[in-house]
Amino acid sequence: MMNIHNAGGNYYNDMRINIDAAFDSLPEMGKKKAAKRNLAVFNKMKILADAMWIKFNRMEAMVITGQRRDWFNEFKAFWSEMLGGRPLNIMDFHMLRMWYRIKNQSVEQLNWDTIEEHMDNWKKDENISMIFSQLYGNALSPHRQLPFVHKNSRVLEYGCSHAPYYRSYRKYYNHKKAKWVLADIKNISYLFSMYTYRNDCDIERMIIIDEQNADNPLNDIEGKFDVIILTTVLEHLHKPQAIVEMLLNHLTGGGYFIFDYVKSEATGLDSRQGLEQRLETLKWIKEKTVLVKGNLDNIEESVSLCIVRKK
């Protein structure tokens, strides 16, 4: 494996990853692994059981102590095998999660003028805190509802990062035998997804969005999707309205589009364009779709999770 570390730092509490080199060094995809298929009733029982643990305030304790550790085992493999990090136990993870969070408390306004700057903003060393916070948050609340994903559906999770919806499908909805495409720019969380899921048989393709294909990374995708998921993404984009238009062109008529849109102050990794083009993007979505679930009455404020269908 090539050296994927930037100068300085170490392999524990100051990990500095050269994101471009890390993506270049990803292991080649091997033989697709057969998916673990559970009966629908068994998966429903897992959903209910996890909801119970959360309701009675037991999930966090089990995650912190390692009684629930499937998520940690995935991270540990990524940390040591992909990033070359020093061996971790569950307490190390939680200590490092807080350490990296403290180091990444910037509220500065970044430069977003060019697509190159946009991509570079997501490759900064301090962004390693994202994978810690995302996996911990997902461990506390692992279930994402997927009633719109049916047997043999074709699903795109765009700007997927650690792929929370595919993770939920993999754990609770694997009986549906859907096909998934994941897509994102180069960042530490998508590196985790590509490393962890690269051989899953339900993954049709994993797309890297870069400077060359940023306007239409789905250009060579044949056919359309039944479901497109775009959550915690729009506030970060360089051209939010153009991306939404492109995505809806790849969605079947009557297909589901799942999104949200935070009204940010365009600090940190929230882009200036994501704020400036926010109202126009939401108005365009309302014009081209029919609301199924959620609230689009006041688009002047942050829009929480919505499910719409393409007209």
GROMACS .gro file of N, CA and C in nm, residues 28-98:
model
  213
   28GLU      N    1  -0.863  -0.340  -0.464
   28GLU     CA    2  -0.953  -0.368  -0.575
   28GLU      C    3  -1.072  -0.449  -0.527
   29MET      N    4  -1.184  -0.428  -0.594
   29MET     CA    5  -1.302  -0.505  -0.559
   29MET      C    6  -1.278  -0.652  -0.587
   30GLY      N    7  -1.309  -0.734  -0.488
   30GLY     CA    8  -1.294  -0.878  -0.504
   30GLY      C    9  -1.425  -0.943  -0.543
   31LYS      N   10  -1.435  -1.070  -0.518
   31LYS     CA   11  -1.557  -1.143  -0.548
   31LYS      C   12  -1.669  -1.091  -0.460
   32LYS      N   13  -1.784  -1.064  -0.518
   32LYS     CA   14  -1.897  -1.013  -0.444
   32LYS      C   15  -1.938  -1.111  -0.334
   33LYS      N   16  -1.959  -1.058  -0.214
   33LYS     CA   17  -1.999  -1.141  -0.101
   33LYS      C   18  -2.150  -1.159  -0.102
   34ALA      N   19  -2.195  -1.281  -0.079
   34ALA     CA   20  -2.339  -1.306  -0.071
   34ALA      C   21  -2.397  -1.226   0.044
   35ALA      N   22  -2.509  -1.161   0.018
   35ALA     CA   23  -2.571  -1.079   0.121
   35ALA      C   24  -2.635  -1.166   0.227
   36LYS      N   25  -2.632  -1.116   0.349
   36LYS     CA   26  -2.703  -1.183   0.457
   36LYS      C   27  -2.850  -1.150   0.444
   37ARG      N   28  -2.933  -1.250   0.416
   37ARG     CA   29  -3.077  -1.228   0.397
   37ARG      C   30  -3.154  -1.283   0.517
   38ASN      N   31  -3.230  -1.198   0.580
   38ASN     CA   32  -3.317  -1.240   0.689
   38ASN      C   33  -3.461  -1.239   0.642
   39LEU      N   34  -3.544  -1.315   0.709
   39LEU     CA   35  -3.687  -1.307   0.683
   39LEU      C   36  -3.737  -1.169   0.723
   40ALA      N   37  -3.837  -1.118   0.651
   40ALA     CA   38  -3.891  -0.985   0.680
   40ALA      C   39  -3.936  -0.975   0.824
   41VAL      N   40  -3.997  -1.081   0.877
   41VAL     CA   41  -4.047  -1.076   1.014
   41VAL      C   42  -3.931  -1.065   1.114
   42PHE      N   43  -3.819  -1.130   1.085
   42PHE     CA   44  -3.703  -1.121   1.173
   42PHE      C   45  -3.645  -0.981   1.171
   43ASN      N   46  -3.637  -0.920   1.051
   43ASN     CA   47  -3.587  -0.784   1.042
   43ASN      C   48  -3.678  -0.686   1.116
   44LYS      N   49  -3.809  -0.709   1.108
   44LYS     CA   50  -3.902  -0.622   1.180
   44LYS      C   51  -3.882  -0.635   1.330
   45MET      N   52  -3.854  -0.755   1.377
   45MET     CA   53  -3.828  -0.775   1.519
   45MET      C   54  -3.703  -0.700   1.562
   46LYS      N   55  -3.600  -0.695   1.476
   46LYS     CA   56  -3.479  -0.620   1.510
   46LYS      C   57  -3.508  -0.470   1.520
   47ILE      N   58  -3.592  -0.420   1.429
   47ILE     CA   59  -3.630  -0.278   1.434
   47ILE      C   60  -3.701  -0.247   1.565
   48LEU      N   61  -3.796  -0.332   1.602
   48LEU     CA   62  -3.872  -0.311   1.726
   48LEU      C   63  -3.782  -0.322   1.850
   49ALA      N   64  -3.691  -0.418   1.847
   49ALA     CA   65  -3.602  -0.436   1.961
   49ALA      C   66  -3.511  -0.314   1.978
   50ASP      N   67  -3.456  -0.263   1.867
   50ASP     CA   68  -3.369  -0.146   1.878
   50ASP      C   69  -3.447  -0.023   1.922
   51ALA      N   70  -3.572  -0.011   1.875
   51ALA     CA   71  -3.655   0.101   1.919
   51ALA      C   72  -3.679   0.094   2.069
   52MET      N   73  -3.693  -0.027   2.121
   52MET     CA   74  -3.714  -0.045   2.265
   52MET      C   75  -3.589  -0.003   2.342
   53TRP      N   76  -3.469  -0.045   2.293
   53TRP     CA   77  -3.346  -0.007   2.362
   53TRP      C   78  -3.332   0.145   2.368
   54ILE      N   79  -3.369   0.212   2.258
   54ILE     CA   80  -3.360   0.358   2.254
   54ILE      C   81  -3.462   0.421   2.349
   55LYS      N   82  -3.585   0.371   2.345
   55LYS     CA   83  -3.693   0.426   2.428
   55LYS      C   84  -3.657   0.420   2.576
   56PHE      N   85  -3.596   0.310   2.619
   56PHE     CA   86  -3.564   0.292   2.760
   56PHE      C   87  -3.420   0.334   2.793
   57ASN      N   88  -3.361   0.415   2.703
   57ASN     CA   89  -3.230   0.477   2.728
   57ASN      C   90  -3.119   0.374   2.755
   58ARG      N   91  -3.124   0.264   2.682
   58ARG     CA   92  -3.022   0.161   2.698
   58ARG      C   93  -2.923   0.159   2.581
   59MET      N   94  -2.963   0.213   2.467
   59MET     CA   95  -2.878   0.202   2.349
   59MET      C   96  -2.745   0.272   2.369
   60GLU      N   97  -2.747   0.393   2.422
   60GLU     CA   98  -2.622   0.468   2.439
   60GLU      C   99  -2.526   0.395   2.532
   61ALA      N  100  -2.577   0.339   2.640
   61ALA     CA  101  -2.491   0.265   2.733
   61ALA      C  102  -2.428   0.144   2.665
   62MET      N  103  -2.506   0.074   2.583
   62MET     CA  104  -2.453  -0.045   2.514
   62MET      C  105  -2.349  -0.007   2.409
   63VAL      N  106  -2.369   0.108   2.345
   63VAL     CA  107  -2.272   0.154   2.245
   63VAL      C  108  -2.143   0.199   2.311
   64ILE      N  109  -2.154   0.272   2.421
   64ILE     CA  110  -2.035   0.323   2.489
   64ILE      C  111  -1.952   0.211   2.550
   65THR      N  112  -2.017   0.111   2.607
   65THR     CA  113  -1.945   0.002   2.673
   65THR      C  114  -1.902  -0.108   2.577
   66GLY      N  115  -1.954  -0.105   2.454
   66GLY     CA  116  -1.915  -0.208   2.358
   66GLY      C  117  -2.005  -0.330   2.358
   67GLN      N  118  -2.117  -0.327   2.432
   67GLN     CA  119  -2.213  -0.436   2.423
   67GLN      C  120  -2.274  -0.443   2.283
   68ARG      N  121  -2.288  -0.326   2.221
   68ARG     CA  122  -2.322  -0.318   2.079
   68ARG      C  123  -2.197  -0.271   2.007
   69ARG      N  124  -2.137  -0.358   1.926
   69ARG     CA  125  -2.008  -0.322   1.870
   69ARG      C  126  -1.991  -0.361   1.724
   70ASP      N  127  -2.097  -0.398   1.653
   70ASP     CA  128  -2.084  -0.430   1.512
   70ASP      C  129  -2.030  -0.310   1.435
   71TRP      N  130  -2.079  -0.190   1.469
   71TRP     CA  131  -2.031  -0.066   1.407
   71TRP      C  132  -1.883  -0.043   1.437
   72PHE      N  133  -1.842  -0.072   1.561
   72PHE     CA  134  -1.702  -0.051   1.599
   72PHE      C  135  -1.611  -0.149   1.528
   73ASN      N  136  -1.654  -0.272   1.509
   73ASN     CA  137  -1.571  -0.369   1.438
   73ASN      C  138  -1.546  -0.326   1.294
   74GLU      N  139  -1.647  -0.265   1.231
   74GLU     CA  140  -1.628  -0.212   1.096
   74GLU      C  141  -1.528  -0.098   1.097
   75PHE      N  142  -1.543  -0.008   1.193
   75PHE     CA  143  -1.451   0.105   1.201
   75PHE      C  144  -1.310   0.058   1.231
   76LYS      N  145  -1.295  -0.037   1.321
   76LYS     CA  146  -1.162  -0.084   1.360
   76LYS      C  147  -1.088  -0.143   1.241
   77ALA      N  148  -1.160  -0.219   1.156
   77ALA     CA  149  -1.097  -0.275   1.036
   77ALA      C  150  -1.051  -0.163   0.943
   78PHE      N  151  -1.136  -0.062   0.924
   78PHE     CA  152  -1.101   0.052   0.839
   78PHE      C  153  -0.982   0.128   0.897
   79TRP      N  154  -0.985   0.153   1.027
   79TRP     CA  155  -0.881   0.232   1.094
   79TRP      C  156  -0.744   0.165   1.081
   80SER      N  157  -0.738   0.035   1.105
   80SER     CA  158  -0.609  -0.033   1.106
   80SER      C  159  -0.566  -0.079   0.967
   81GLU      N  160  -0.657  -0.136   0.890
   81GLU     CA  161  -0.619  -0.194   0.761
   81GLU      C  162  -0.610  -0.090   0.650
   82MET      N  163  -0.701   0.008   0.651
   82MET     CA  164  -0.700   0.109   0.545
   82MET      C  165  -0.614   0.229   0.582
   83LEU      N  166  -0.629   0.280   0.705
   83LEU     CA  167  -0.558   0.401   0.746
   83LEU      C  168  -0.425   0.372   0.814
   84GLY      N  169  -0.400   0.247   0.849
   84GLY     CA  170  -0.274   0.214   0.916
   84GLY      C  171  -0.267   0.264   1.058
   85GLY      N  172  -0.383   0.287   1.122
   85GLY     CA  173  -0.386   0.338   1.258
   85GLY      C  174  -0.345   0.234   1.361
   86ARG      N  175  -0.304   0.281   1.477
   86ARG     CA  176  -0.266   0.192   1.585
   86ARG      C  177  -0.389   0.119   1.638
   87PRO      N  178  -0.371   0.001   1.695
   87PRO     CA  179  -0.485  -0.076   1.744
   87PRO      C  180  -0.570   0.003   1.844
   88LEU      N  181  -0.703  -0.014   1.833
   88LEU     CA  182  -0.796   0.058   1.919
   88LEU      C  183  -0.885  -0.039   1.995
   89ASN      N  184  -0.925   0.001   2.115
   89ASN     CA  185  -1.037  -0.065   2.181
   89ASN      C  186  -1.153   0.034   2.185
   90ILE      N  187  -1.264  -0.009   2.240
   90ILE     CA  188  -1.384   0.075   2.235
   90ILE      C  189  -1.367   0.206   2.310
   91MET      N  190  -1.292   0.204   2.422
   91MET     CA  191  -1.269   0.327   2.496
   91MET      C  192  -1.178   0.423   2.419
   92ASP      N  193  -1.080   0.367   2.347
   92ASP     CA  194  -0.996   0.451   2.262
   92ASP      C  195  -1.081   0.526   2.161
   93PHE      N  196  -1.176   0.456   2.101
   93PHE     CA  197  -1.262   0.519   2.000
   93PHE      C  198  -1.334   0.640   2.059
   94HIS      N  199  -1.395   0.623   2.175
   94HIS     CA  200  -1.472   0.733   2.232
   94HIS      C  201  -1.382   0.849   2.274
   95MET      N  202  -1.262   0.818   2.325
   95MET     CA  203  -1.169   0.924   2.359
   95MET      C  204  -1.127   1.000   2.234
   96LEU      N  205  -1.095   0.927   2.127
   96LEU     CA  206  -1.053   0.993   2.004
   96LEU      C  207  -1.168   1.070   1.939
   97ARG      N  208  -1.289   1.017   1.950
   97ARG     CA  209  -1.405   1.089   1.895
   97ARG      C  210  -1.414   1.229   1.955
   98MET      N  211  -1.399   1.238   2.085
   98MET     CA  212  -1.404   1.368   2.150
   98MET      C  213  -1.281   1.453   2.119
   0.00000   0.00000   0.00000
